[in-house]
Coordinates of C-alpha atoms in Angstrom, one line a residue:
Chain A
M1 CA 137.2 143.6 129.3
R2 CA 136.6 140.0 128.6
E3 CA 133.6 138.4 130.2
P4 CA 134.4 135.6 132.6
V5 CA 133.7 132.1 131.6
T6 CA 130.5 131.0 133.3
S7 CA 130.7 128.0 135.5
K8 CA 127.2 126.8 134.8
P9 CA 126.2 126.3 131.2
D10 CA 123.2 128.1 129.8
V11 CA 120.8 125.1 129.6
P12 CA 118.4 126.4 126.9
S13 CA 121.4 127.2 124.6
L14 CA 122.9 123.8 125.3
V15 CA 119.7 122.0 124.5
A16 CA 119.0 124.1 121.4
G17 CA 122.6 123.5 120.2
I18 CA 122.2 119.7 120.6
A19 CA 118.8 119.9 118.9
V20 CA 120.2 121.8 115.9
L21 CA 123.2 119.4 115.8
V22 CA 120.9 116.4 115.7
L23 CA 118.8 118.0 112.9
G24 CA 122.0 118.7 111.0
L25 CA 123.2 115.1 111.4
I26 CA 119.8 113.8 110.1
L27 CA 120.1 116.1 107.0
L28 CA 123.6 114.9 106.5
L29 CA 122.5 111.2 106.7
D30 CA 119.7 112.0 104.2
A31 CA 122.1 113.7 101.8
T32 CA 124.5 110.7 101.9
D33 CA 121.6 108.3 101.3
A34 CA 122.2 106.6 104.6
L35 CA 118.7 107.7 105.7
A36 CA 115.6 108.3 103.8
L37 CA 114.1 111.4 105.4
S38 CA 110.4 111.7 105.1
F39 CA 107.8 114.0 106.7
A40 CA 106.8 111.0 108.8
L41 CA 110.3 111.1 110.4
L42 CA 110.8 114.9 110.3
A43 CA 107.6 115.9 112.0
P44 CA 108.2 114.0 115.3
V45 CA 111.9 115.0 115.3
A46 CA 111.0 118.7 114.8
C47 CA 108.4 118.5 117.5
A48 CA 110.8 116.8 119.9
A49 CA 113.5 119.5 119.2
A50 CA 111.1 122.4 119.7
G51 CA 109.6 120.8 122.8
A52 CA 113.0 120.1 124.4
I53 CA 114.1 123.7 123.9
L54 CA 110.8 125.1 125.3
L55 CA 111.0 122.7 128.2
A56 CA 114.6 123.7 129.0
R57 CA 113.7 127.4 128.8
G58 CA 110.7 126.9 131.0
L59 CA 112.5 125.0 133.6
T60 CA 115.3 127.5 133.9
R61 CA 113.2 130.6 133.8
G62 CA 113.8 132.9 136.7
R63 CA 117.2 131.4 137.6
Chain B
M1 CA 123.7 123.3 110.4
I2 CA 126.0 121.0 112.4
A3 CA 128.4 124.0 112.8
A4 CA 125.6 126.2 114.0
G5 CA 124.6 123.5 116.6
V6 CA 128.1 123.2 117.8
A7 CA 128.4 127.0 118.1
I8 CA 125.2 127.3 120.1
A9 CA 126.1 124.4 122.4
A10 CA 129.7 125.7 122.9
G11 CA 128.3 129.1 123.5
A12 CA 126.2 127.7 126.4
F13 CA 129.5 127.2 128.3
L14 CA 131.3 130.3 127.2
K15 CA 129.0 133.1 126.1
P16 CA 125.4 132.1 125.3
V17 CA 124.2 133.1 121.8
R18 CA 120.5 132.8 122.2
W19 CA 119.8 135.0 119.3
L20 CA 121.2 132.3 117.0
I21 CA 118.8 129.7 118.1
L22 CA 115.7 130.9 116.3
P23 CA 117.3 131.4 112.9
A24 CA 119.2 128.1 113.2
L25 CA 116.0 126.3 114.0
A26 CA 114.1 128.0 111.2
L27 CA 116.8 127.1 108.7
A28 CA 117.0 123.5 110.0
F29 CA 113.2 123.0 109.8
S30 CA 113.1 124.6 106.3
A31 CA 116.0 122.5 105.0
G32 CA 114.4 119.4 106.6
A33 CA 111.1 120.1 104.8
V34 CA 112.8 120.5 101.5
S35 CA 114.8 117.3 102.1
A36 CA 111.8 115.3 103.3
A37 CA 109.8 116.3 100.2
G38 CA 112.7 115.1 98.1
I39 CA 112.8 118.4 96.1
D40 CA 115.7 118.3 93.6
L41 CA 116.0 121.3 91.4
D42 CA 118.3 119.7 88.9
G43 CA 117.0 120.0 85.4
G44 CA 116.2 123.7 85.2
V45 CA 113.0 125.7 85.4
G46 CA 110.2 125.9 82.8
D47 CA 108.0 123.7 80.8
R48 CA 109.4 120.7 79.0
Y49 CA 107.6 118.7 76.3
Y50 CA 109.0 115.5 74.9
H51 CA 107.5 113.5 72.1
P52 CA 109.7 110.5 71.4
D53 CA 108.7 108.6 68.2
S54 CA 110.7 105.4 69.0
T55 CA 112.9 103.9 71.6
V56 CA 115.9 105.6 69.8
D57 CA 114.5 109.0 70.8
L58 CA 113.3 107.8 74.2
R59 CA 115.6 108.7 77.0
D60 CA 115.7 106.5 80.1
R61 CA 115.4 109.6 82.3
Y62 CA 113.6 112.9 82.1
E63 CA 114.3 115.5 84.6
L64 CA 113.0 119.0 85.5
G65 CA 113.5 121.2 88.6
I66 CA 110.4 123.4 88.6
G67 CA 107.6 123.5 86.0
E68 CA 105.6 121.1 83.8
L69 CA 107.2 118.0 82.4
V70 CA 105.3 116.3 79.7
V71 CA 106.4 113.1 78.1
D72 CA 104.0 112.2 75.3
M73 CA 104.6 108.6 74.2
S74 CA 101.2 108.2 72.6
E75 CA 102.9 107.5 69.3
T76 CA 106.0 105.9 70.5
D77 CA 106.7 102.4 69.2
L78 CA 107.9 100.4 72.1
P79 CA 109.6 96.9 71.7
A80 CA 108.3 93.8 73.5
G81 CA 109.5 93.4 77.0
D82 CA 110.4 96.0 79.6
T83 CA 111.4 99.6 78.9
P84 CA 112.5 101.5 82.0
L85 CA 111.6 105.2 82.3
Q86 CA 112.6 107.5 85.1
L87 CA 110.9 110.8 85.8
D88 CA 112.5 113.3 88.2
L89 CA 110.6 116.5 89.1
G90 CA 111.3 118.9 91.9
V91 CA 108.2 121.1 92.0
G92 CA 105.4 121.1 89.5
S93 CA 103.5 118.7 87.3
A94 CA 104.7 115.6 85.5
R95 CA 102.5 114.1 82.8
L96 CA 103.1 110.9 81.0
I97 CA 100.9 109.9 78.1
V98 CA 101.3 106.3 77.0
P99 CA 100.0 104.2 74.1
D100 CA 96.9 102.2 74.7
D101 CA 98.6 98.8 74.1
V102 CA 101.4 99.3 76.5
C103 CA 101.3 97.9 80.1
V104 CA 102.6 100.4 82.7
A105 CA 104.2 99.4 86.0
T106 CA 104.6 102.3 88.2
T107 CA 106.7 103.1 91.3
A108 CA 106.3 106.7 92.4
D109 CA 107.4 108.8 95.4
V110 CA 105.7 112.1 95.8
G111 CA 106.9 114.2 98.8
M112 CA 103.7 116.3 98.9
G113 CA 101.0 116.2 96.3
Y114 CA 99.1 113.8 94.0
A115 CA 99.7 110.7 92.0
G116 CA 97.1 109.8 89.5
V117 CA 97.9 106.6 87.5
F118 CA 95.1 105.8 85.1
D119 CA 92.0 105.1 87.2
A120 CA 93.9 105.0 90.5
D121 CA 95.1 107.8 92.6
N122 CA 96.8 108.7 95.9
E123 CA 97.4 112.1 97.4
G124 CA 98.8 113.7 100.5
I125 CA 102.2 113.8 102.2
D126 CA 104.9 111.1 101.6
V127 CA 102.9 109.5 98.9
D128 CA 104.3 106.1 97.8
Y129 CA 102.5 104.7 94.8
D130 CA 103.5 101.2 93.7
E131 CA 101.7 99.1 91.2
Q132 CA 103.7 96.4 89.5
R133 CA 101.5 95.0 86.7
T134 CA 102.6 92.3 84.4
A135 CA 102.3 92.4 80.6
P136 CA 101.1 89.6 78.4
P137 CA 103.8 87.6 76.6
D138 CA 105.4 89.5 73.7
A139 CA 103.7 92.7 74.8
S140 CA 105.5 95.9 75.8
R141 CA 105.7 97.1 79.4
L142 CA 106.8 100.5 80.5
V143 CA 108.4 100.4 83.9
V144 CA 108.1 103.9 85.4
D145 CA 110.1 105.1 88.4
A146 CA 109.0 108.6 89.3
E147 CA 110.4 111.0 92.0
I148 CA 108.3 114.1 92.5
G149 CA 109.1 116.6 95.3
V150 CA 106.0 118.8 95.5
G151 CA 103.3 118.5 92.8
E152 CA 101.6 115.9 90.8
L153 CA 102.2 112.8 88.7
L154 CA 99.7 112.0 86.1
I155 CA 99.9 108.9 83.8
G156 CA 97.2 108.1 81.3
H157 CA 96.3 107.6 77.7
A158 CA 95.7 110.2 75.1
T159 CA 92.1 111.0 74.3
S160 CA 90.8 110.8 70.8
D161 CA 90.6 114.6 70.4
F162 CA 94.0 115.1 72.1
G163 CA 96.3 115.7 69.1
R164 CA 100.0 116.4 69.0
Y165 CA 99.4 120.0 68.0
E166 CA 97.2 120.8 71.0
A167 CA 99.5 118.9 73.3
R168 CA 102.5 120.8 72.1
F169 CA 101.3 124.4 71.8
D170 CA 98.1 124.8 73.8
S171 CA 99.2 123.1 77.0
D172 CA 95.8 121.5 76.8
R173 CA 96.5 118.4 78.7
D174 CA 93.9 118.8 81.3
H175 CA 92.2 115.6 80.5
L176 CA 94.8 113.8 82.6
D177 CA 93.4 115.6 85.6
N178 CA 90.3 113.5 85.3
A179 CA 90.7 109.8 86.5
V180 CA 88.1 108.6 84.0
E181 CA 89.7 110.4 81.1
R182 CA 93.1 109.0 81.9
G183 CA 91.7 105.6 80.9
M184 CA 92.6 102.2 82.2
N185 CA 95.9 100.3 82.3
T186 CA 94.6 98.1 79.5
G187 CA 97.9 96.8 78.2
C188 CA 98.5 94.6 81.2
E189 CA 97.3 91.1 82.0
S190 CA 94.0 91.1 83.7
R191 CA 94.1 90.5 87.4

């Protein structure tokens, strides 16, 4: 039996998906030379992505 | 990566795929680190030794993926004026040995590692080394543009006991590790 489509999105998955999408876009821009990716840029972006996912998971825990 | 992000985000509305988050993030961060370091594995793996005798033998670009790249120009007869030289190394050590009477202007990007150019050096993450020296009139200037992913770039002179035989077969190029033994950029105009 097919599972019903949930009315409310799973927030941690949504935030993680957007974070991975943004990281993928940054890699794409770097590969096309539209952006010069360096550790100085990657480090804060990675921290922000991980932080957003942890925050989303923490805020929705127990729901 | 973009597809994984879309799949995870779309799954949040349909059927959450939380198990995909961790591997996708691990892959994204790993790919980001490789990209940020500028690691380019074109050029193969191993040790490469080049000893051009003249500008005819001299390439304008030397490339290696992983390993030790040595360009020994200690006996290369360079013409007056600028001679461009590009060094691309993914992971490893790039060593450039230049004649005493040649001025060297260097631009180097090292993702993670060490850049030692004669008596100057710089190390760490996102190392940008830029020293544009000028040569006296009618003198030779080597314009080096180096891209190193992870590893070291060493530019210096050959020492008196640093012969071609040793350089080729013994891999005895350790004098370049020492800033004092690399010598000074003596071919340039004094500042």
